CSV table of C-alpha atoms in Angstrom, one decimal:
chain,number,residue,atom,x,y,z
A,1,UNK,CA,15.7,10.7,-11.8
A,2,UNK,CA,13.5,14.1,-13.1
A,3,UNK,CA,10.4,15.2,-12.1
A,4,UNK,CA,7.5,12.7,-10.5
A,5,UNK,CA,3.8,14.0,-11.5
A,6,UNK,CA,0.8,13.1,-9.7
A,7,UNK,CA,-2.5,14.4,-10.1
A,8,UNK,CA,-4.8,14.9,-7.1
A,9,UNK,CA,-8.0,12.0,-6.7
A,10,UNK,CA,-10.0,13.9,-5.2
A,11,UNK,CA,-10.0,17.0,-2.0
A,12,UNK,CA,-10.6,16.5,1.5
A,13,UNK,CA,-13.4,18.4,3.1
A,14,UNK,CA,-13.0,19.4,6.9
A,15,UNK,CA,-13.9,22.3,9.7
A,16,UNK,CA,-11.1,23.8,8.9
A,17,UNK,CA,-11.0,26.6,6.3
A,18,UNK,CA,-6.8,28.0,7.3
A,19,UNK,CA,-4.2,26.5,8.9
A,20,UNK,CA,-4.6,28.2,11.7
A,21,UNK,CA,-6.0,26.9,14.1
A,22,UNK,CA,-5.9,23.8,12.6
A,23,UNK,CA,-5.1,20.5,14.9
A,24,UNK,CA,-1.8,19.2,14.1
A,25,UNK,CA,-2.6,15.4,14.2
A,26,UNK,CA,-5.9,13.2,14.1
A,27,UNK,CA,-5.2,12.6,18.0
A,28,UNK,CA,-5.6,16.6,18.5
A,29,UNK,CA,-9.0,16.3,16.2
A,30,UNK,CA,-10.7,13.7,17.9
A,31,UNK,CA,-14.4,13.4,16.3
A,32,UNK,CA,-14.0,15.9,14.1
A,33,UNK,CA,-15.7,15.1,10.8
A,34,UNK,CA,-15.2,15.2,7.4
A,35,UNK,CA,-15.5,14.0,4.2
A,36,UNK,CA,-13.0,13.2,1.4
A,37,UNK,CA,-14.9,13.8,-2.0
A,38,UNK,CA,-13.1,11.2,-4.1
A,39,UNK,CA,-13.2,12.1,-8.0
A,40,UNK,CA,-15.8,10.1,-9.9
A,41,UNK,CA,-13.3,8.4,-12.1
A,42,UNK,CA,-12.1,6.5,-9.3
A,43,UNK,CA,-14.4,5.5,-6.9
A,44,UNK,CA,-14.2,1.5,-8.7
A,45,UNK,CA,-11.1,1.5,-6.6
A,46,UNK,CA,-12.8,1.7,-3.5
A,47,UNK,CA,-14.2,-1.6,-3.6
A,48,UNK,CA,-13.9,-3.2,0.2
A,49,UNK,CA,-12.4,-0.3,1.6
A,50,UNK,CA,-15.7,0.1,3.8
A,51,UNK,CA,-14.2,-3.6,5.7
A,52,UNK,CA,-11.6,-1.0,7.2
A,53,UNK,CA,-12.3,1.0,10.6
A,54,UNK,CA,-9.3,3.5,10.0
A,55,UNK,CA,-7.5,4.5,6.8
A,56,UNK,CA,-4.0,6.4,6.1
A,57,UNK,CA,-4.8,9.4,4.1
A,58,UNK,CA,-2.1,10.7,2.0
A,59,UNK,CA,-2.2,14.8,0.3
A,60,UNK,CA,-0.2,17.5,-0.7
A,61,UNK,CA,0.4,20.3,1.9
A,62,UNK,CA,-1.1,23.1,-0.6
A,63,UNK,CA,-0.4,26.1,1.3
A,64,UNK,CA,2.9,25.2,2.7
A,65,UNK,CA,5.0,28.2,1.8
A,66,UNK,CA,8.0,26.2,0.9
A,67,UNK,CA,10.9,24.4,1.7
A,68,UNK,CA,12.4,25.0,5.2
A,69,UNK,CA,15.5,22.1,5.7
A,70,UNK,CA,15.5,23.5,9.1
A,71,UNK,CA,12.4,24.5,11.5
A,72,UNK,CA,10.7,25.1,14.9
A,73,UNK,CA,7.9,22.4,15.1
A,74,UNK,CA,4.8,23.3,16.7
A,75,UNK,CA,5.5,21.8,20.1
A,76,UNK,CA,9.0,22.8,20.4
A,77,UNK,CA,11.2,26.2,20.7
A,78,UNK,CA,14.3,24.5,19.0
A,79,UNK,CA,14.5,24.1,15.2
A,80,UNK,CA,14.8,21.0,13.9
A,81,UNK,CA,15.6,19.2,10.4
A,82,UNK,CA,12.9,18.9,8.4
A,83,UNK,CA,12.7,15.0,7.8
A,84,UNK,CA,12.9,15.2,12.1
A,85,UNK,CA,9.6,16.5,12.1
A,86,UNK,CA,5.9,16.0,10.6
A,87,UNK,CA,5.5,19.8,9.7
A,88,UNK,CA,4.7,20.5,6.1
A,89,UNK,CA,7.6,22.9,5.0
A,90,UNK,CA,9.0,19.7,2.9
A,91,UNK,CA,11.3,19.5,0.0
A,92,UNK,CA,8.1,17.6,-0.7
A,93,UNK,CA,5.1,18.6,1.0
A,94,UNK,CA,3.2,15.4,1.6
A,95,UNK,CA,1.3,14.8,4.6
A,96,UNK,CA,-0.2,11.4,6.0
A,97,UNK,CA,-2.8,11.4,8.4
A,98,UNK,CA,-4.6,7.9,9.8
A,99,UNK,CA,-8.1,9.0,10.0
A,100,UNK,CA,-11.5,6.7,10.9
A,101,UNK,CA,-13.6,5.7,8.3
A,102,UNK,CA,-17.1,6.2,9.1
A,103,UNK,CA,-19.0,5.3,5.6
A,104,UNK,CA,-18.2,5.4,2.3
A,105,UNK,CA,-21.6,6.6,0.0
A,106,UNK,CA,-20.2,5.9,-3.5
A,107,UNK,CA,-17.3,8.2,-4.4
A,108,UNK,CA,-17.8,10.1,-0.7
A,109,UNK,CA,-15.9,9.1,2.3
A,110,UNK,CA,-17.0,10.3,5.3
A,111,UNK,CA,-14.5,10.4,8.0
A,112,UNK,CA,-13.6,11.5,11.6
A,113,UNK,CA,-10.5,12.5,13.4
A,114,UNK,CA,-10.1,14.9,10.7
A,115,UNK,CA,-6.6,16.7,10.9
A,116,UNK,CA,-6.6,18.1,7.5
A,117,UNK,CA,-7.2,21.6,6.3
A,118,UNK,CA,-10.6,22.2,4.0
A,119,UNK,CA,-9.7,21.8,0.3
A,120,UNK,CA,-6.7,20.0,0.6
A,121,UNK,CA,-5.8,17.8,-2.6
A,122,UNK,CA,-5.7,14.0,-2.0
A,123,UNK,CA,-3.2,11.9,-3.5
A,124,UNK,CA,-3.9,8.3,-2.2
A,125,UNK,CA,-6.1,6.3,0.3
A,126,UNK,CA,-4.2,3.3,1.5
A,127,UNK,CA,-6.2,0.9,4.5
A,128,UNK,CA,-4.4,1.1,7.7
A,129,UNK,CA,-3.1,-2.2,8.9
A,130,UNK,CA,-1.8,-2.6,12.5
A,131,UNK,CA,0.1,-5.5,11.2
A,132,UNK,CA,1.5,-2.9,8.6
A,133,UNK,CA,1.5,0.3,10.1
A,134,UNK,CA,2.4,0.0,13.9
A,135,UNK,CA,5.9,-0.4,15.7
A,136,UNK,CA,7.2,-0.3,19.0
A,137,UNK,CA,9.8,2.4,19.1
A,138,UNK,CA,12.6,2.7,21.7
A,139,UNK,CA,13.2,6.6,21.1
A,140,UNK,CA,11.1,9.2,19.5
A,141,UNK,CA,13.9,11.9,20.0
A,142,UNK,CA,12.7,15.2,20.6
A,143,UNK,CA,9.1,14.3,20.5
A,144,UNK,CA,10.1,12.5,23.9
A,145,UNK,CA,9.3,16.1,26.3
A,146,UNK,CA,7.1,17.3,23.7
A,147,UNK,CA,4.4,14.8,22.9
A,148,UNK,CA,2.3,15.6,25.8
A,149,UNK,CA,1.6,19.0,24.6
A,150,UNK,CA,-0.3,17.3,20.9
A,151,UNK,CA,-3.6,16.8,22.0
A,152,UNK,CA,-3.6,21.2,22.9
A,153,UNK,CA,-1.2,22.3,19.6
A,154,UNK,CA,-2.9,24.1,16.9
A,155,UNK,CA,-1.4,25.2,14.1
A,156,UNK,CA,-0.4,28.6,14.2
A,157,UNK,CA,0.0,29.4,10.7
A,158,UNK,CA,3.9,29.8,10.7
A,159,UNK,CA,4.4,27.8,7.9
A,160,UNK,CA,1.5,29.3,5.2
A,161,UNK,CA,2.3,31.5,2.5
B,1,UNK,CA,-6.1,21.5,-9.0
B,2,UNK,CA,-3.8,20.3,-12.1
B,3,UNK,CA,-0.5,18.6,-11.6
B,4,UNK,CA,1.7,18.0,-9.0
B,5,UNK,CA,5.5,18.3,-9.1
B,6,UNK,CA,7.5,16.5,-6.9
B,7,UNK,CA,11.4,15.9,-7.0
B,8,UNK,CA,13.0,12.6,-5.1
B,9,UNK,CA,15.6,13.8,-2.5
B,10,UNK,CA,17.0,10.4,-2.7
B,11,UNK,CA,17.6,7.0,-3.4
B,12,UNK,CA,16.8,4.1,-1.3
B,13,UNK,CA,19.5,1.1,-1.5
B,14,UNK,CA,18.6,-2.6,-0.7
B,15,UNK,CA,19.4,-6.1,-1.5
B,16,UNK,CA,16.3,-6.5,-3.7
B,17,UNK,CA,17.3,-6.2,-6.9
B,18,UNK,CA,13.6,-6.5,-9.0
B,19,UNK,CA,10.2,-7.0,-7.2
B,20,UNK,CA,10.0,-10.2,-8.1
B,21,UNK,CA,11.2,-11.7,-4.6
B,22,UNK,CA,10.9,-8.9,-2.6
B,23,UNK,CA,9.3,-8.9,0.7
B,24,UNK,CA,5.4,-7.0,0.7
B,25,UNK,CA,5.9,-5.2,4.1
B,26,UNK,CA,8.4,-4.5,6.7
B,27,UNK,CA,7.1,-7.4,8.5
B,28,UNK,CA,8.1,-10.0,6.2
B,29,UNK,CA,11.9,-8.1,5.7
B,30,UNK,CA,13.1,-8.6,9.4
B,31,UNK,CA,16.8,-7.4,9.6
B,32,UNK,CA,17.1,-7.0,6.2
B,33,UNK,CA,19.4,-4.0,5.5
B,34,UNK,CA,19.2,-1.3,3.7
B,35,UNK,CA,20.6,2.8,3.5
B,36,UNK,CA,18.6,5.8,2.3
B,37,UNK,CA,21.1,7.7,-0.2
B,38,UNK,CA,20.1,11.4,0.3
B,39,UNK,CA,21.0,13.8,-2.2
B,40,UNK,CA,24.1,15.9,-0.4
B,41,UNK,CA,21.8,19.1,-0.7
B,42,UNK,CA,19.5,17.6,2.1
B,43,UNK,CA,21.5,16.8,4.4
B,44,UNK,CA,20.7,19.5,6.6
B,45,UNK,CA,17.4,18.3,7.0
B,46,UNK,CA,18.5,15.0,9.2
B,47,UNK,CA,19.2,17.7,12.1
B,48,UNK,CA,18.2,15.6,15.4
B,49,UNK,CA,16.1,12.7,13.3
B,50,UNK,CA,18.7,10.3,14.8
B,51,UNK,CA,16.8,10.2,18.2
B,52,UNK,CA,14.0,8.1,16.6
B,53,UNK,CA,14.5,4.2,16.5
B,54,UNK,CA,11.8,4.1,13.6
B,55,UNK,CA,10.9,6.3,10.5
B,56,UNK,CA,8.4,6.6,7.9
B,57,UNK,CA,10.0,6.3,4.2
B,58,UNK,CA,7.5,7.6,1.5
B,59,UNK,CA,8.4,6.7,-1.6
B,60,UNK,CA,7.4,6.5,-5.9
B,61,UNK,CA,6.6,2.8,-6.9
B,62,UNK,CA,9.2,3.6,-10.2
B,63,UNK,CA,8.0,0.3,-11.3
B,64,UNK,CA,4.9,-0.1,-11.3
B,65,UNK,CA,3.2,-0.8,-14.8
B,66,UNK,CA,0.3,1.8,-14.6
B,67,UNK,CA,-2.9,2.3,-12.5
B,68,UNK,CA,-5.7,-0.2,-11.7
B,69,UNK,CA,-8.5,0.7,-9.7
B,70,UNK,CA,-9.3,-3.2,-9.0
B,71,UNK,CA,-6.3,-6.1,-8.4
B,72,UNK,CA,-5.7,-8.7,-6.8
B,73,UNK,CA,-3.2,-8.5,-3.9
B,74,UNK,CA,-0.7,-10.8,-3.1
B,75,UNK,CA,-2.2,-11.9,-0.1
B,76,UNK,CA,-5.8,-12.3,-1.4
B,77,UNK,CA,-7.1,-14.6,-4.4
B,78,UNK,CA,-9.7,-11.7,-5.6
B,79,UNK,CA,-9.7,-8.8,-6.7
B,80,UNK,CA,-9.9,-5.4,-4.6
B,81,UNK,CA,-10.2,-1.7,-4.9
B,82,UNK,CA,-6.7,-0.4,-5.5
B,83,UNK,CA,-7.5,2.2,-2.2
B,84,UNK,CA,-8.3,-1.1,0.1
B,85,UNK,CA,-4.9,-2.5,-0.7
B,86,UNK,CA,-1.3,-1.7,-0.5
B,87,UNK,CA,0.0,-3.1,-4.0
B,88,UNK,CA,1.7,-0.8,-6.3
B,89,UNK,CA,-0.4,0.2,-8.9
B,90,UNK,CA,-2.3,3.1,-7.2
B,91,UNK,CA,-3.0,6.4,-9.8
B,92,UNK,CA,-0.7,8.2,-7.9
B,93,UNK,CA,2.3,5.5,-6.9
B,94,UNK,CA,3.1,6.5,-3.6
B,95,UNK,CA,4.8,3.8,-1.2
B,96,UNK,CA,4.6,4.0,2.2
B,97,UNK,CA,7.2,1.6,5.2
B,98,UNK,CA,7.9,2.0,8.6
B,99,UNK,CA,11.7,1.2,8.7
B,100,UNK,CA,14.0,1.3,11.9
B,101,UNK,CA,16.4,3.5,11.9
B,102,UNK,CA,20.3,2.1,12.7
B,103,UNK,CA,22.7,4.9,11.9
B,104,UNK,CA,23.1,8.4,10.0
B,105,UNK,CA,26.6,9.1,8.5
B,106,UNK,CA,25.9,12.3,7.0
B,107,UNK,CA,24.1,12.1,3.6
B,108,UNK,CA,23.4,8.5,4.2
B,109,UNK,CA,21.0,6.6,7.0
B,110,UNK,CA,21.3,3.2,8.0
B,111,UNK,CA,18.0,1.3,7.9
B,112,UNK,CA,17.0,-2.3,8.9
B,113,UNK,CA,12.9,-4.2,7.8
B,114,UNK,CA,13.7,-3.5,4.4
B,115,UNK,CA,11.0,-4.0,2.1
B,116,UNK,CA,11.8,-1.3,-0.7
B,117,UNK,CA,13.8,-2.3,-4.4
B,118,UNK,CA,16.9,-0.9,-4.5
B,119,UNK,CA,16.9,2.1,-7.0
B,120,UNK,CA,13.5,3.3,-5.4
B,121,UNK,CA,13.2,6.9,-5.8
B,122,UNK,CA,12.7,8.9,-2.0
B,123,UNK,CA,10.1,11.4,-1.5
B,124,UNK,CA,9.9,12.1,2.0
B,125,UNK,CA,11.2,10.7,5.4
B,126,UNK,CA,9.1,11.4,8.5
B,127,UNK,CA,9.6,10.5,12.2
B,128,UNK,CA,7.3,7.7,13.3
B,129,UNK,CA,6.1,8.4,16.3
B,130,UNK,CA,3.6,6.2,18.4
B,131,UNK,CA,1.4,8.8,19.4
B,132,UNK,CA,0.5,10.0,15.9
B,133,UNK,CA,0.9,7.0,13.6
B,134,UNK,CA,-0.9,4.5,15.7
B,135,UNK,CA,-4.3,3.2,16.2
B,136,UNK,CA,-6.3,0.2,17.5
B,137,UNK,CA,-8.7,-0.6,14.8
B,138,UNK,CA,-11.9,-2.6,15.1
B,139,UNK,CA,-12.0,-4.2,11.5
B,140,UNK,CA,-9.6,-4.5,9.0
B,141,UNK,CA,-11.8,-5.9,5.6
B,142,UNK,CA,-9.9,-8.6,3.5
B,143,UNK,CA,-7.0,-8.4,5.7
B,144,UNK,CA,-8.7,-10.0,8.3
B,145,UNK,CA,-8.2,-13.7,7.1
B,146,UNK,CA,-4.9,-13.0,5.4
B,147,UNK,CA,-2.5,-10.9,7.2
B,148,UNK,CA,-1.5,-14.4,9.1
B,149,UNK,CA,0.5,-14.9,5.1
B,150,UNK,CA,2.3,-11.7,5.4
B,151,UNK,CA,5.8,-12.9,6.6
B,152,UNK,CA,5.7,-16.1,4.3
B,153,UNK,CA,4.3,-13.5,1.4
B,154,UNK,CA,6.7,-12.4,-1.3
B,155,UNK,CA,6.4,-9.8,-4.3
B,156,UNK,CA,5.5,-12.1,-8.1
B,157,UNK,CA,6.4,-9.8,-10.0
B,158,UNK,CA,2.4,-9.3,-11.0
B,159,UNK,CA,2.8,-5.0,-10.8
B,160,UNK,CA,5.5,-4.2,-13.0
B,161,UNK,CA,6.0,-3.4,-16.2
């Protein structure tokens, strides 16, 4: 299969204006607050998203510098693959991030736990469903001695152009 | 921001031959099992994602007939915004399952709570981990009186072409 096109719905608006020193999840970015500015064109489709308390947000890392197959993750010194880690040095650089959804005042979305650099281009809203969207894992390999260290990682800006 | 160009590392293999039949989540595909066919030239990128029991496969909808910003979802008997459910015909046609992961042999991973088509073009693959992907919600919209359908729930065939 070729080429898939999308075209962004719309830009996140956060704290943020650089990667660094941006939190690397929404548990590192606990009440901070932002917006996503939906395009016009498409805020029909988010007709009883505002029944949801949290929603997966899903965009395209725009300043990654590109593709790494191999890299040292935030909270680690070792590299790793690249599909072994949540950095945005992808063959595809999307990034998903479960934010809360504080209101919604017609094609804005305000939100909180905000994770997401300022101007990044959004490519879907999806609701987030615990019944969906939550397992119980047995391993989280590396992540096992590292997690700990999330809530104080910022990004450092090692993967920016 | 104009177009975005993204090419699938992959191909995701199942027993699901059209939608019509296919389970709607992870949930409803229990032990159903599948493999992730990654293009040889990514290989390198599953360094050390074998530690993880569970992974995140994001993935292009190749089926899906064409955006609608309102539907109705399987689960529901009226119609939604496209961004407060999880069917397929989003503007941008990104899927999103939280498989578990069984095995790597190298190009080609083992997974199990299979809910994908086979033939399903592969974006991305992402570690799940607990810590970032999960959250308790307080309210989850439609959802709320008809998630208790999702394991009995099976794709109609309404979202393709």
């Amino acid at each position: 299969m070729n080429e898939i096109k999308y075209k962004p719905i719309g830009v996140v608006r956060s704290p943020f204006k650089e990667p660094k020193g941006t939190p690397i999840q929404p548990v590192g970015a606990k009440n901070i607050d932002g917006t996503v500015e939906l395009f016009p064109e498409y805020a029909e489709g988010l007709k009883d998203l505002e029944g949801f308390s949290h929603i997966i947000l899903i965009y395209h890392f725009h300043l990654s510098k590109g593709a790494s197959l191999k890299a040292r993750p935030y909270m680690d010194n070792e590299a790793h693959g690249i599909f072994a880690m949540r950095g945005p040095s992808r063959p595809n650089p999307i990034g998903i991030s479960v934010v809360r959804l504080v209101g919604i005042e017609e094609n804005i979305l305000h939100i909180r736990d905000v994770d997401i650099v300022d101007g990044t281009p959004l490519l879907d809203i999806k609701p987030y469903v615990p019944e969906f969207d939550t397992r119980k894992v047995e391993k989280m390999g590396w992540l096992e001695k590292s997690v700990h260290k999330l809530s104080k990682t910022k990004d450092d800006g090692r993967f920016i152009r």
